[in-house]
Amino acid sequence: MGKYKQAKEAYEQFESQDGNEPQVKATALKQLGWLYHITEQLGDKNRRESLAVHYLKESLAADNGNGQTWYLLGRCFSTLGKVHDAFVSYRNSIDKSEASADTWCSIGVLYQQQNQPMDALQAYICAVQLDKTHTAAWTDLGILYENCDQPKDALACYINATRQKGGLNSNLSTKIKYLQQHLDSIAVQHLQTKQKKLPSIEEAWALPIPAELTSRQGQGAITQHPMGKNAMLHSQPMGVQQNTLSPVNPGVMLSDDPMAKKKNLKRPSSEAIELPAPPPLTPQQMQLFHHLQQNEASLNPGQRQQLQNLHHQMMRYQQYQLKVQQQRATDPGQRSADLLNGMPLSSPITSSGLLPHVNIPENSTQSQGDTGTPLASSVHPEGSSEAGLPKDLQKFVTDHLNEINETDLSALLTSSRHDLATSIAEDLLAQFTQSQSSTIKKEDTPVLNSHQLSESSQRDSAPISHDSVKNTSPSKHSANSPKEPRIDPTQVEYRVKCDSDTKLVISRNIPRSHSPPLAPFNVSINMKGREVLAACKGYGKGGITTSMLGDRCPPRPPSPPYPLPKDSLNPPTPSVYLETKKDAFSIELQQYCYSQPVVVIRGLAGALKLDLGLFSTKSLVEANADHAVEVRTQKQQAPDENRDLFGNRLWRCDSSRGRTTIARYAQYQASSFQESLREENEKAKGLHKDSDSDSNSSSGAKGRKKKTIKFGTNVDLSDEKKWKPQLQELTKLPAFTKVVSASNLLSHVGNTILGMNTVQLYMKVPGSRTPGHQENNNFCSVNVNIGPGDCEWFAVPEAYWGVIHNLCERNNVNYLTGSWWPILEDLYEEDVPVYRFIQKPGDLVWVGAGTVHWVQAVGWCNNIAWNVGPVNARQFQLALERYEWNKLQSYKSIVPMVHLAWNIARNLNVSEPKFFEQVKSCLMRSLRQIRFTLDFVEELGLEVKWHGRNENEAAHYCNDCEVEVFDILFVLEQDKKFIVHCQDCARKIHPRLEGFVVLKQYYTQQLCEIFDRFQLAHHVPTS
């Protein structure tokens, strides 16, 4: 005891000293925290664990990158039963340091305790591949197999557990002997009674590790499901990596070859993985890619996705070529080795890594009369020309340069660009758009100058009007206006490097004989706002539009996670029973909801004494009888069926739309109820005959005519004057479920989004259906059943939305815009788990971010619903991914994510590092896009007019493609109305924006100040 006490006092004294370096202080705090965890003599267990967590968090505040501290913190959380926090800590440990067998073993134990054998198996496999003599991991893996009735695999694991040098555990030795003696009889017994629950050890060794376990993006990737008193972890989508390890016989001593061990380390590690060479585009793919680019304006969503895929594949191949060339440059012996091995040597690749020099003579500019003259005659490759490209790309460049005339070239130059270097062809053409800097003088002002702003700030910041939009058509050019782009005789090299999610590196080198080289820009969230603008200046002249996801590949429907056993496809629905107001306002309830795909909170109305009668049909009629109601006319069917008029099962869920009032729908709702009562009474008296709508009719499903019903939906309750008592009652709810709350991201949008940050009411009769969907931009939602009847819910975790998307396409219905009702058997065949539950009056249903769900009324009832946005990284990331995917699908995102990101930076102090990085990165890319847009406008010689923005003014969207337009608006007068366009659509209307007026809504300096002020807030522990 004395030594423990002395150690504790020494660490405390050392930690309290001023002047210690952060890493030294972090080490002392880490040791002190772990000392409290392992030493029983230091007090009560709960107090010790609380102090241990406190000191370990303090250590991480001083040195956030210490993987061992994250691991120890995970151990402490695991002891306290905080499963989610333990998992997050272990993931941080893996991300922050070398992969550790201990960490993976602990993750496996965590999963095993929560009854997730498949996830536990994969974690243990990671551990033993890192350290083949890890006794604890082999032993735990053996126990896992034994619990799953797979004794042969358990025996193999136990044998491997004895490989470590040193004494043999007596208990382990006894297990091995028993299994060896009885293996045959046990195996036969279990073969007759049960199927294998887990892959064999050989199969497991070769399985790809799920992306959720290895990806740095996997934070917050577990959810918890109630199973009795415990909670079960449920992993997020499991992707497939391209590198897998060969199966190994676990009963044989594994190789101790250091090179093999080093190779195996790469599998579960967060280090870069050596992947096979990505395939280049074939000539046919290149031709298709070029065709799609040329016709981008008229592409459908499928073709647009195909274009993005081809672009991503080509960029990966180009980056691989650059990496190979850099490796050969650092290892001169590699070239001779390649020759000896028969590997063809590519000709020298320039520093661009994308294409070699192409010299274009001064006289290559053609007159208008020579539009039919082949451009190839003016292109003379010297030294390293197309020969430096792969053979399939050489053919493409040669063929297409011979085909392009000046008319085609002009069309290419004016087509929209969606990245900084989208193809080999565009890199060549990009040279032609660069005007010779020594002959053309341009404005050098990155933003509006102070004189312009002082003058324009006197104008009224009103909505777009004739006063602020004066047609300054560039068709009438002054003498100093930029001329049409001419072919630049300079040699240009481009280099595109994707370092990380928060950094983009681009350089452009021009030989000194023409002009001094431009400095490369390296944009990071650690820069000041003005530095970001300065670094990006001059690179947007061609008209560039970038993604808010940075340099990651475009979003797409995810692959399905690892298949679940068939008996796990109907999981129990997470449910919480509330008895007191204290329970409703507990932080544990909030955290639990945030971690689940869907949660039913029962007893909420009683615990909070909510007067749900305010939302009854009677109260609604008394309050506003003439209020508008949207009506959907549907066919009444059983909840798990969806059939057409001929009785065929289908996904499409048709309904017609109409309008009525609350009073009229109330009459319909009441008459429907009375009719049902009359039918029940007639049945009881034996007077009721089988009718078309009778479910017991002997004619069967195909012979029955379905009853038509009307569903009152989307009743807007946003008007605080009309619905004051109702809205006031909802302020009794916990903060994380409130319509308006500082902890609700949608409260920071700054304007009303009907049905999302306002309340909507639904008035139902039995059979009323809300078809399958995800909430707008993947935000969470809250739904309260007013009663008196029940509703039946179906919900699928976000990880499986890609499977449902593919099923919708297979059934000829659009996932985003169509109306569909899934066939449950189709989902089960695709191994999709479905939560199915009843929502009773007074129950609140929490729908997690991205959860797919569909609902049917069982009785006569009303429901109220709205969306909420938890202030965390997972919600923001899913919303941003859907925001970008919606662009590809030509579907409007009604949550303006760029606008929201700037308001988050204005209004909130963010202490979660991942969430902070996501928002800050979004702001950085927004500033970058503003600079690119200003470059483009200045290149055309247009004036940017100050317009300003009213308080609570809604975000602007492009009139054509419906993407969000932030800060710089391209306005065109049509039918005496001023219509906003995005940059891409404006260019499609006219390449030089003739007839457009360019307006600016924010002072750039103001945006830079917001960007600079938005910093990571340090969370102070409360324990």
mmCIF file of N, CA, C and O in Angstrom, residues 892 956-965 970-972 974 977-983 985-986 989 996:
data_model
loop_
_atom_site.group_PDB
_atom_site.id
_atom_site.type_symbol
_atom_site.label_atom_id
_atom_site.label_comp_id
_atom_site.label_asym_id
_atom_site.label_seq_id
_atom_site.Cartn_x
_atom_site.Cartn_y
_atom_site.Cartn_z
ATOM 1 N N LYS A 892 -33.359 18.089 -54.965
ATOM 2 C CA LYS A 892 -33.106 19.243 -54.102
ATOM 3 C C LYS A 892 -32.876 18.831 -52.648
ATOM 4 O O LYS A 892 -33.648 18.053 -52.090
ATOM 5 N N HIS A 956 -30.635 30.574 -50.993
ATOM 6 C CA HIS A 956 -31.017 30.590 -52.404
ATOM 7 C C HIS A 956 -30.654 29.262 -53.068
ATOM 8 O O HIS A 956 -29.650 28.634 -52.722
ATOM 9 N N TYR A 957 -31.490 28.875 -54.016
ATOM 10 C CA TYR A 957 -31.255 27.663 -54.802
ATOM 11 C C TYR A 957 -31.297 28.008 -56.284
ATOM 12 O O TYR A 957 -31.998 28.940 -56.706
ATOM 13 N N CYS A 958 -30.528 27.249 -57.063
ATOM 14 C CA CYS A 958 -30.526 27.453 -58.511
ATOM 15 C C CYS A 958 -31.906 27.135 -59.077
ATOM 16 O O CYS A 958 -32.502 26.101 -58.736
ATOM 17 N N ASN A 959 -32.398 27.979 -59.941
ATOM 18 C CA ASN A 959 -33.727 27.788 -60.520
ATOM 19 C C ASN A 959 -33.781 26.556 -61.426
ATOM 20 O O ASN A 959 -34.834 25.960 -61.596
ATOM 21 N N ASP A 960 -32.635 26.158 -61.988
ATOM 22 C CA ASP A 960 -32.629 25.047 -62.937
ATOM 23 C C ASP A 960 -32.315 23.709 -62.275
ATOM 24 O O ASP A 960 -33.080 22.755 -62.393
ATOM 25 N N CYS A 961 -31.180 23.624 -61.572
ATOM 26 C CA CYS A 961 -30.760 22.328 -61.015
ATOM 27 C C CYS A 961 -31.062 22.190 -59.531
ATOM 28 O O CYS A 961 -30.852 21.120 -58.954
ATOM 29 N N GLU A 962 -31.515 23.261 -58.894
ATOM 30 C CA GLU A 962 -31.937 23.272 -57.493
ATOM 31 C C GLU A 962 -30.815 22.940 -56.509
ATOM 32 O O GLU A 962 -31.058 22.406 -55.442
ATOM 33 N N VAL A 963 -29.574 23.262 -56.855
ATOM 34 C CA VAL A 963 -28.494 23.154 -55.879
ATOM 35 C C VAL A 963 -28.411 24.466 -55.099
ATOM 36 O O VAL A 963 -28.826 25.526 -55.590
ATOM 37 N N GLU A 964 -27.888 24.383 -53.893
ATOM 38 C CA GLU A 964 -27.756 25.574 -53.065
ATOM 39 C C GLU A 964 -26.745 26.542 -53.688
ATOM 40 O O GLU A 964 -25.699 26.119 -54.195
ATOM 41 N N VAL A 965 -27.059 27.827 -53.666
ATOM 42 C CA VAL A 965 -26.148 28.861 -54.164
ATOM 43 C C VAL A 965 -25.794 29.759 -52.979
ATOM 44 O O VAL A 965 -26.674 30.420 -52.425
ATOM 45 N N PHE A 970 -25.814 34.294 -59.455
ATOM 46 C CA PHE A 970 -25.861 34.637 -60.874
ATOM 47 C C PHE A 970 -27.336 34.848 -61.229
ATOM 48 O O PHE A 970 -28.111 33.888 -61.255
ATOM 49 N N VAL A 971 -27.692 36.115 -61.463
ATOM 50 C CA VAL A 971 -29.100 36.492 -61.588
ATOM 51 C C VAL A 971 -29.413 36.875 -63.028
ATOM 52 O O VAL A 971 -28.678 37.646 -63.657
ATOM 53 N N LEU A 972 -30.526 36.350 -63.527
ATOM 54 C CA LEU A 972 -30.975 36.627 -64.892
ATOM 55 C C LEU A 972 -32.442 37.060 -64.829
ATOM 56 O O LEU A 972 -33.249 36.435 -64.143
ATOM 57 N N GLN A 974 -36.038 37.199 -66.108
ATOM 58 C CA GLN A 974 -36.922 36.430 -66.985
ATOM 59 C C GLN A 974 -38.370 36.789 -66.654
ATOM 60 O O GLN A 974 -38.797 36.621 -65.507
ATOM 61 N N LYS A 977 -39.003 38.906 -63.723
ATOM 62 C CA LYS A 977 -38.609 38.327 -62.441
ATOM 63 C C LYS A 977 -37.113 38.052 -62.482
ATOM 64 O O LYS A 977 -36.550 37.760 -63.536
ATOM 65 N N PHE A 978 -36.479 38.185 -61.321
ATOM 66 C CA PHE A 978 -35.035 37.968 -61.251
ATOM 67 C C PHE A 978 -34.786 36.570 -60.708
ATOM 68 O O PHE A 978 -35.120 36.251 -59.565
ATOM 69 N N ILE A 979 -34.199 35.735 -61.550
ATOM 70 C CA ILE A 979 -34.047 34.313 -61.263
ATOM 71 C C ILE A 979 -32.587 34.012 -60.924
ATOM 72 O O ILE A 979 -31.672 34.415 -61.650
ATOM 73 N N VAL A 980 -32.387 33.286 -59.815
ATOM 74 C CA VAL A 980 -31.036 32.927 -59.365
ATOM 75 C C VAL A 980 -30.591 31.629 -60.033
ATOM 76 O O VAL A 980 -31.382 30.674 -60.136
ATOM 77 N N HIS A 981 -29.343 31.605 -60.477
ATOM 78 C CA HIS A 981 -28.743 30.405 -61.056
ATOM 79 C C HIS A 981 -27.409 30.128 -60.362
ATOM 80 O O HIS A 981 -26.781 31.035 -59.817
ATOM 81 N N CYS A 982 -26.994 28.876 -60.414
ATOM 82 C CA CYS A 982 -25.648 28.529 -59.959
ATOM 83 C C CYS A 982 -24.667 28.826 -61.097
ATOM 84 O O CYS A 982 -25.072 29.124 -62.228
ATOM 85 N N GLN A 983 -23.392 28.751 -60.804
ATOM 86 C CA GLN A 983 -22.385 29.074 -61.808
ATOM 87 C C GLN A 983 -22.477 28.137 -63.012
ATOM 88 O O GLN A 983 -22.406 28.576 -64.166
ATOM 89 N N CYS A 985 -25.040 26.316 -64.212
ATOM 90 C CA CYS A 985 -26.227 26.524 -65.058
ATOM 91 C C CYS A 985 -26.162 27.861 -65.784
ATOM 92 O O CYS A 985 -26.627 27.988 -66.929
ATOM 93 N N ALA A 986 -25.567 28.879 -65.142
ATOM 94 C CA ALA A 986 -25.406 30.170 -65.805
ATOM 95 C C ALA A 986 -24.508 30.028 -67.035
ATOM 96 O O ALA A 986 -24.783 30.593 -68.096
ATOM 97 N N ILE A 989 -26.323 28.509 -69.930
ATOM 98 C CA ILE A 989 -27.195 29.458 -70.624
ATOM 99 C C ILE A 989 -26.377 30.337 -71.551
ATOM 100 O O ILE A 989 -26.758 30.566 -72.703
ATOM 101 N N PHE A 996 -26.355 38.264 -67.552
ATOM 102 C CA PHE A 996 -26.379 37.964 -66.123
ATOM 103 C C PHE A 996 -25.831 39.126 -65.296
ATOM 104 O O PHE A 996 -24.955 39.875 -65.755
#
